CSV table of C-alpha atoms in Angstrom, one decimal:
chain,number,residue,atom,x,y,z
A,17,MET,CA,62.1,-16.3,12.1
A,18,TRP,CA,59.7,-14.3,14.3
A,19,ASP,CA,62.7,-12.5,15.8
A,20,ASN,CA,63.6,-11.0,12.4
A,21,PRO,CA,62.6,-7.4,12.5
A,22,THR,CA,61.6,-7.5,8.8
A,23,TRP,CA,58.6,-9.7,9.7
A,24,ALA,CA,57.3,-7.3,12.3
A,25,PRO,CA,55.5,-4.8,10.0
A,26,LEU,CA,54.0,-7.7,8.0
A,27,VAL,CA,52.7,-9.4,11.2
A,28,ALA,CA,51.3,-6.0,12.4
A,29,SER,CA,49.6,-5.3,9.1
A,30,LEU,CA,48.1,-8.9,9.1
A,31,ILE,CA,46.7,-8.4,12.6
A,32,THR,CA,45.4,-5.0,11.6
A,33,ILE,CA,43.7,-6.4,8.6
A,34,VAL,CA,42.1,-9.3,10.5
A,35,LEU,CA,40.8,-6.9,13.1
A,36,ILE,CA,39.4,-4.6,10.4
A,37,LEU,CA,37.5,-7.5,8.8
A,38,VAL,CA,36.2,-8.9,12.2
A,39,LEU,CA,35.1,-5.4,13.2
A,40,ALA,CA,33.4,-4.9,9.9
A,41,ILE,CA,31.6,-8.4,10.2
A,42,VAL,CA,30.5,-7.4,13.9
A,43,LEU,CA,29.3,-4.0,12.8
A,44,ARG,CA,27.3,-5.6,9.9
A,45,LYS,CA,25.7,-8.0,12.2
A,46,VAL,CA,24.8,-5.3,14.8
A,47,ALA,CA,23.3,-3.1,12.1
A,48,HIS,CA,21.2,-6.0,10.7
A,49,ARG,CA,20.0,-6.8,14.2
A,50,VAL,CA,19.0,-3.2,14.9
A,51,ILE,CA,17.2,-3.0,11.5
A,52,THR,CA,15.4,-6.3,12.2
A,53,ARG,CA,14.2,-4.9,15.6
A,54,VAL,CA,12.9,-1.8,14.0
A,55,VAL,CA,11.3,-3.7,11.2
A,56,ASN,CA,9.5,-6.1,13.7
A,57,ARG,CA,8.4,-3.1,15.7
A,58,ALA,CA,7.0,-1.3,12.6
A,59,ALA,CA,5.3,-4.6,11.4
A,60,THR,CA,3.6,-5.3,14.7
A,61,GLY,CA,2.2,-1.8,15.3
A,62,GLY,CA,-1.3,-1.3,16.7
A,63,SER,CA,-4.4,-1.6,14.7
A,64,ILE,CA,-5.5,1.6,12.9
A,65,THR,CA,-9.0,0.3,11.9
A,66,SER,CA,-10.6,1.4,15.3
A,67,ARG,CA,-10.8,5.0,14.0
A,68,PHE,CA,-13.5,4.0,11.4
A,69,ARG,CA,-16.2,2.7,13.9
A,70,LYS,CA,-16.9,2.4,17.5
A,71,ASN,CA,-17.3,-1.3,17.3
A,72,ALA,CA,-14.2,-3.6,16.7
A,73,VAL,CA,-13.6,-4.5,13.1
A,74,PRO,CA,-13.4,-8.1,12.1
A,75,ASP,CA,-10.2,-10.1,12.6
A,76,SER,CA,-9.8,-10.7,8.9
A,77,ILE,CA,-9.7,-7.0,8.0
A,78,ASP,CA,-7.3,-6.2,10.8
A,79,ALA,CA,-5.1,-9.2,9.7
A,80,LEU,CA,-5.1,-7.8,6.1
A,81,LEU,CA,-3.8,-4.4,7.3
A,82,HIS,CA,-1.3,-6.1,9.6
A,83,GLU,CA,0.0,-8.1,6.7
A,84,ARG,CA,0.3,-4.9,4.6
A,85,ARG,CA,2.4,-3.1,7.4
A,86,LYS,CA,4.5,-6.3,7.6
A,87,GLN,CA,5.2,-6.4,3.9
A,88,ARG,CA,6.1,-2.7,3.7
A,89,ALA,CA,8.3,-3.0,6.8
A,90,GLU,CA,10.2,-6.1,5.6
A,91,THR,CA,10.7,-4.6,2.2
A,92,MET,CA,12.3,-1.4,3.7
A,93,GLY,CA,14.3,-3.6,6.1
A,94,SER,CA,15.7,-5.6,3.2
A,95,VAL,CA,16.8,-2.3,1.5
A,96,LEU,CA,18.3,-0.9,4.6
A,97,LYS,CA,20.2,-4.1,5.3
A,98,HIS,CA,21.7,-4.1,1.7
A,99,VAL,CA,22.7,-0.5,2.1
A,100,ALA,CA,24.4,-1.2,5.6
A,101,SER,CA,26.2,-4.1,4.1
A,102,ILE,CA,27.5,-2.2,1.1
A,103,VAL,CA,28.7,0.8,3.3
A,104,ILE,CA,30.3,-1.2,6.1
A,105,LEU,CA,32.0,-3.9,3.9
A,106,GLY,CA,33.0,-1.4,1.2
A,107,THR,CA,34.6,0.8,3.8
A,108,ALA,CA,36.4,-2.2,5.3
A,109,VAL,CA,37.8,-3.3,1.9
A,110,LEU,CA,39.1,0.2,1.1
A,111,THR,CA,40.7,0.4,4.5
A,112,VAL,CA,42.4,-3.1,4.0
A,113,LEU,CA,43.7,-1.9,0.6
A,114,ASP,CA,45.0,1.2,2.0
A,115,ARG,CA,46.7,-0.8,4.8
A,116,LEU,CA,48.4,-3.0,2.1
A,117,THR,CA,49.7,0.3,0.6
A,118,ILE,CA,47.7,-0.3,-2.6
A,119,PRO,CA,46.7,3.1,-4.1
A,120,ILE,CA,43.0,3.4,-3.9
A,121,ALA,CA,42.7,6.8,-5.6
A,122,PRO,CA,42.8,5.2,-9.2
A,123,LEU,CA,40.4,2.5,-8.1
A,124,LEU,CA,37.9,5.0,-6.7
A,125,THR,CA,38.2,7.0,-10.0
A,126,SER,CA,37.6,3.9,-12.0
A,127,VAL,CA,34.6,2.9,-9.9
A,128,GLY,CA,33.3,6.5,-10.2
A,129,ILE,CA,33.5,6.5,-13.9
A,130,LEU,CA,32.1,3.0,-14.2
A,131,GLY,CA,29.2,4.1,-11.8
A,132,VAL,CA,28.4,7.1,-14.0
A,133,ALA,CA,28.5,4.9,-17.1
A,134,ILE,CA,26.1,2.3,-15.4
A,135,GLY,CA,24.0,5.1,-14.1
A,136,PHE,CA,23.4,6.5,-17.6
A,137,GLY,CA,22.6,3.0,-18.9
A,138,ALA,CA,20.3,2.2,-16.0
A,139,GLN,CA,18.4,5.5,-15.5
A,140,GLU,CA,15.0,3.9,-15.7
A,141,LEU,CA,16.0,1.2,-13.2
A,142,VAL,CA,17.2,3.7,-10.7
A,143,LYS,CA,14.1,5.8,-11.3
A,144,ASP,CA,11.9,2.7,-10.6
A,145,PHE,CA,13.8,1.8,-7.4
A,146,ILE,CA,13.5,5.4,-6.0
A,147,ALA,CA,9.9,5.7,-6.9
A,148,GLY,CA,9.3,2.3,-5.3
A,149,MET,CA,11.1,3.3,-2.0
A,150,PHE,CA,9.0,6.5,-1.7
A,151,MET,CA,5.8,4.6,-2.5
A,152,LEU,CA,6.5,2.2,0.4
A,153,LEU,CA,7.6,4.8,2.8
A,154,GLU,CA,4.5,6.9,2.1
A,155,ASP,CA,2.2,3.8,2.1
A,156,GLN,CA,0.5,4.9,-1.2
A,157,TYR,CA,-0.9,1.4,-1.7
A,158,GLY,CA,-0.3,-2.2,-0.7
A,159,VAL,CA,-1.2,-5.8,-1.6
A,160,GLY,CA,-5.0,-6.1,-1.8
A,161,ASP,CA,-5.8,-2.6,-2.6
A,162,VAL,CA,-7.8,-1.7,-5.7
A,163,ILE,CA,-5.9,1.2,-7.5
A,164,ASP,CA,-5.9,3.1,-10.7
A,165,ALA,CA,-2.2,3.5,-11.8
A,166,GLY,CA,-3.0,5.1,-15.1
A,167,ALA,CA,-1.6,2.4,-17.2
A,168,ALA,CA,-3.9,-0.2,-15.6
A,169,VAL,CA,-6.7,-0.4,-13.1
A,170,GLY,CA,-6.9,-3.5,-10.8
A,171,THR,CA,-6.2,-5.3,-7.5
A,172,VAL,CA,-2.6,-5.1,-6.4
A,173,GLU,CA,-1.1,-8.6,-6.1
A,174,ALA,CA,2.5,-7.8,-5.5
A,175,VAL,CA,4.7,-4.8,-4.8
A,176,THR,CA,8.5,-4.7,-5.3
A,177,LEU,CA,10.8,-1.8,-5.5
A,178,ARG,CA,10.9,-2.1,-9.3
A,179,VAL,CA,7.3,-3.1,-10.3
A,180,THR,CA,3.7,-3.3,-9.1
A,181,ARG,CA,1.7,-6.3,-10.3
A,182,LEU,CA,-2.0,-5.7,-10.8
A,183,ARG,CA,-4.8,-7.9,-11.9
A,184,ASP,CA,-7.9,-6.3,-13.6
A,185,VAL,CA,-11.5,-7.3,-13.6
A,186,ASP,CA,-11.0,-9.4,-16.7
A,187,GLY,CA,-8.2,-11.4,-15.1
A,188,ARG,CA,-5.3,-9.9,-16.9
A,189,VAL,CA,-2.1,-9.4,-14.9
A,190,TRP,CA,-0.4,-6.1,-15.5
A,191,TYR,CA,3.2,-5.4,-14.5
A,192,VAL,CA,3.7,-1.6,-14.1
A,193,ARG,CA,7.1,-0.1,-13.5
A,194,ASN,CA,7.0,2.1,-10.4
A,195,GLY,CA,9.0,4.9,-12.2
A,196,THR,CA,6.1,5.2,-14.8
A,197,ILE,CA,3.4,5.8,-12.3
A,198,THR,CA,2.7,9.5,-12.2
A,199,ARG,CA,-0.5,9.3,-10.2
A,200,VAL,CA,-2.3,6.7,-8.2
A,201,GLY,CA,-6.0,6.5,-7.3
A,202,ASN,CA,-6.5,4.2,-4.3
A,203,GLU,CA,-10.1,2.9,-3.8
A,204,SER,CA,-9.1,0.8,-0.7
A,205,GLN,CA,-7.4,3.4,1.7
A,206,GLY,CA,-9.2,4.5,4.8
A,207,TRP,CA,-12.8,4.1,3.7
A,208,SER,CA,-14.9,4.0,0.5
A,209,ARG,CA,-18.3,5.1,-0.5
A,210,ALA,CA,-21.2,3.3,-2.1
A,211,TYR,CA,-24.0,5.2,-3.6
A,212,MET,CA,-27.1,4.7,-5.7
A,213,ASP,CA,-29.1,7.2,-7.8
A,214,VAL,CA,-32.8,6.5,-7.8
A,215,PRO,CA,-34.8,8.1,-10.7
A,216,VAL,CA,-38.6,8.4,-10.2
A,217,ALA,CA,-41.4,10.1,-12.1
A,218,TYR,CA,-41.5,13.9,-11.8
A,219,ASP,CA,-45.0,13.7,-10.3
A,220,ALA,CA,-44.1,11.2,-7.6
A,221,ASP,CA,-44.6,12.1,-4.0
A,222,ILE,CA,-41.1,13.2,-3.0
A,223,VAL,CA,-41.9,12.8,0.8
A,224,SER,CA,-43.1,9.2,0.4
A,225,VAL,CA,-40.1,8.3,-1.8
A,226,ARG,CA,-37.6,9.9,0.8
A,227,VAL,CA,-39.3,8.1,3.8
A,228,LEU,CA,-39.1,4.7,1.8
A,229,LEU,CA,-35.4,5.3,1.0
A,230,GLU,CA,-34.7,6.2,4.7
A,231,HIS,CA,-36.5,3.0,5.7
A,232,VAL,CA,-34.1,1.0,3.3
A,233,ALA,CA,-31.1,2.8,4.9
A,234,GLU,CA,-32.2,1.9,8.4
A,235,GLU,CA,-32.9,-1.6,7.4
A,236,ILE,CA,-29.4,-2.3,5.9
A,237,TRP,CA,-27.8,-0.6,8.9
A,238,ALA,CA,-29.7,-2.9,11.2
A,239,ASP,CA,-28.5,-6.0,9.3
A,240,GLY,CA,-25.7,-7.4,11.3
A,241,GLU,CA,-24.1,-9.0,8.3
A,242,PHE,CA,-23.4,-5.6,6.7
A,243,ARG,CA,-23.1,-3.4,9.9
A,244,GLU,CA,-20.4,-5.7,11.4
A,245,THR,CA,-18.3,-6.3,8.3
A,246,LYS,CA,-18.8,-3.7,5.6
A,247,ILE,CA,-20.7,-0.5,6.6
A,248,VAL,CA,-18.9,2.2,8.7
A,249,GLU,CA,-21.8,4.6,9.2
A,250,GLN,CA,-25.6,4.5,8.7
A,251,PRO,CA,-26.5,5.2,5.1
A,252,GLN,CA,-27.7,8.6,4.3
A,253,VAL,CA,-30.5,9.8,2.0
A,254,TYR,CA,-29.5,13.2,0.4
A,255,GLY,CA,-32.8,13.9,-1.2
A,256,VAL,CA,-33.3,15.2,-4.8
A,257,GLU,CA,-29.9,15.3,-6.5
A,258,GLN,CA,-31.2,16.1,-10.0
A,259,MET,CA,-34.4,17.3,-11.4
A,260,SER,CA,-35.8,17.4,-15.1
A,261,ASP,CA,-39.1,17.8,-16.7
A,262,SER,CA,-39.6,13.9,-16.6
A,263,SER,CA,-37.9,12.7,-13.5
A,264,LEU,CA,-36.6,13.3,-10.0
A,265,VAL,CA,-33.3,11.7,-8.9
A,266,PHE,CA,-32.8,10.8,-5.3
A,267,ARG,CA,-29.4,9.6,-3.9
A,268,ILE,CA,-28.7,7.1,-1.1
A,269,SER,CA,-25.1,6.9,0.1
A,270,ALA,CA,-23.2,4.7,2.6
A,271,LYS,CA,-19.6,4.9,3.8
A,272,THR,CA,-18.0,1.4,3.7
A,273,LEU,CA,-14.9,-0.3,4.7
A,274,PRO,CA,-12.2,-0.3,2.0
A,275,SER,CA,-13.1,-2.3,-1.1
A,276,ALA,CA,-16.5,-3.1,0.2
A,277,GLN,CA,-18.4,-0.5,-1.8
A,278,ALA,CA,-19.2,-2.7,-4.6
A,279,GLU,CA,-21.0,-5.3,-2.5
A,280,VAL,CA,-22.8,-2.6,-0.5
A,281,SER,CA,-24.0,-1.0,-3.8
A,282,ARG,CA,-25.3,-4.2,-5.1
A,283,GLU,CA,-27.2,-4.8,-1.8
A,284,LEU,CA,-28.6,-1.1,-2.0
A,285,ARG,CA,-29.9,-1.6,-5.5
A,286,PHE,CA,-31.6,-4.9,-4.6
A,287,ARG,CA,-33.3,-3.4,-1.5
A,288,VAL,CA,-34.3,-0.2,-3.1
A,289,LYS,CA,-35.9,-2.0,-6.1
A,290,SER,CA,-37.7,-4.3,-3.9
A,291,ALA,CA,-39.0,-1.4,-1.8
A,292,LEU,CA,-40.2,0.6,-4.7
A,293,ASP,CA,-41.9,-2.3,-6.3
A,294,SER,CA,-43.7,-3.1,-2.9
A,295,ALA,CA,-44.8,0.6,-2.8
A,296,GLY,CA,-45.9,0.7,-6.4
A,297,ILE,CA,-43.4,3.5,-7.3
A,298,PRO,CA,-41.9,2.9,-10.8
A,299,MET,CA,-38.3,3.9,-11.6
A,300,VAL,CA,-38.0,6.0,-14.8
A,301,ALA,CA,-35.1,6.3,-17.3
A,302,THR,CA,-33.0,9.5,-17.0
A,303,ALA,CA,-32.0,11.6,-19.9
């Protein structure tokens, strides 16, 4: 049977098809392995928190940033693996069909028309995915960040290519499509700022008030619990920020680690109120 010359082209085509499929599978595995290595390298990059202070930051904060890098890298790795699989296996299937003398031009035309129809029907979905990819690539926000996404304000609980899940201060969970987010305010990226305005009577001794507030700033900076885990730089007293016929408003401000501004603000209010009470300086209502 194998000596019959009519079988030779069929056997050659079969061998060629097998080789094409094997080569496609091997290329797919190699591409996935390369992508996995790149993802692992991106996920285990060096800590970026050292830029914020001379002393080392706590392990918990560094672990949070590491987890964020890992999530972003794994998401992009998953997308790249899917794209590589579609390109390599799709090319292999088309090559096999061409080898079997099956006309692929009508097939490609049909697929193109179907793709256009699906594209028109899934414009919003495609928009969400593209926005999600750029959001991850540009590291606009990640899990644990407090953001203002326009439609909702809250803590990011999950990020996918299609939606971002937020939980607001009331406990509501918001699902915001990435394609609908036109601007994002991130309160947790890099550093944050806590500040407090202190209104005192117009006839108060401004030198005494400023010295008292500077003493509060030095106290909280010397507190190891805050200096090691929440505050980046020593708090500053800016002096008189506002002035009216009934009050003077001083401002004390502190640069903090991301998402720590609320806790630092509460501590500043507590210490400033205690110091003012001890000095017998009353706070007044502002207009």
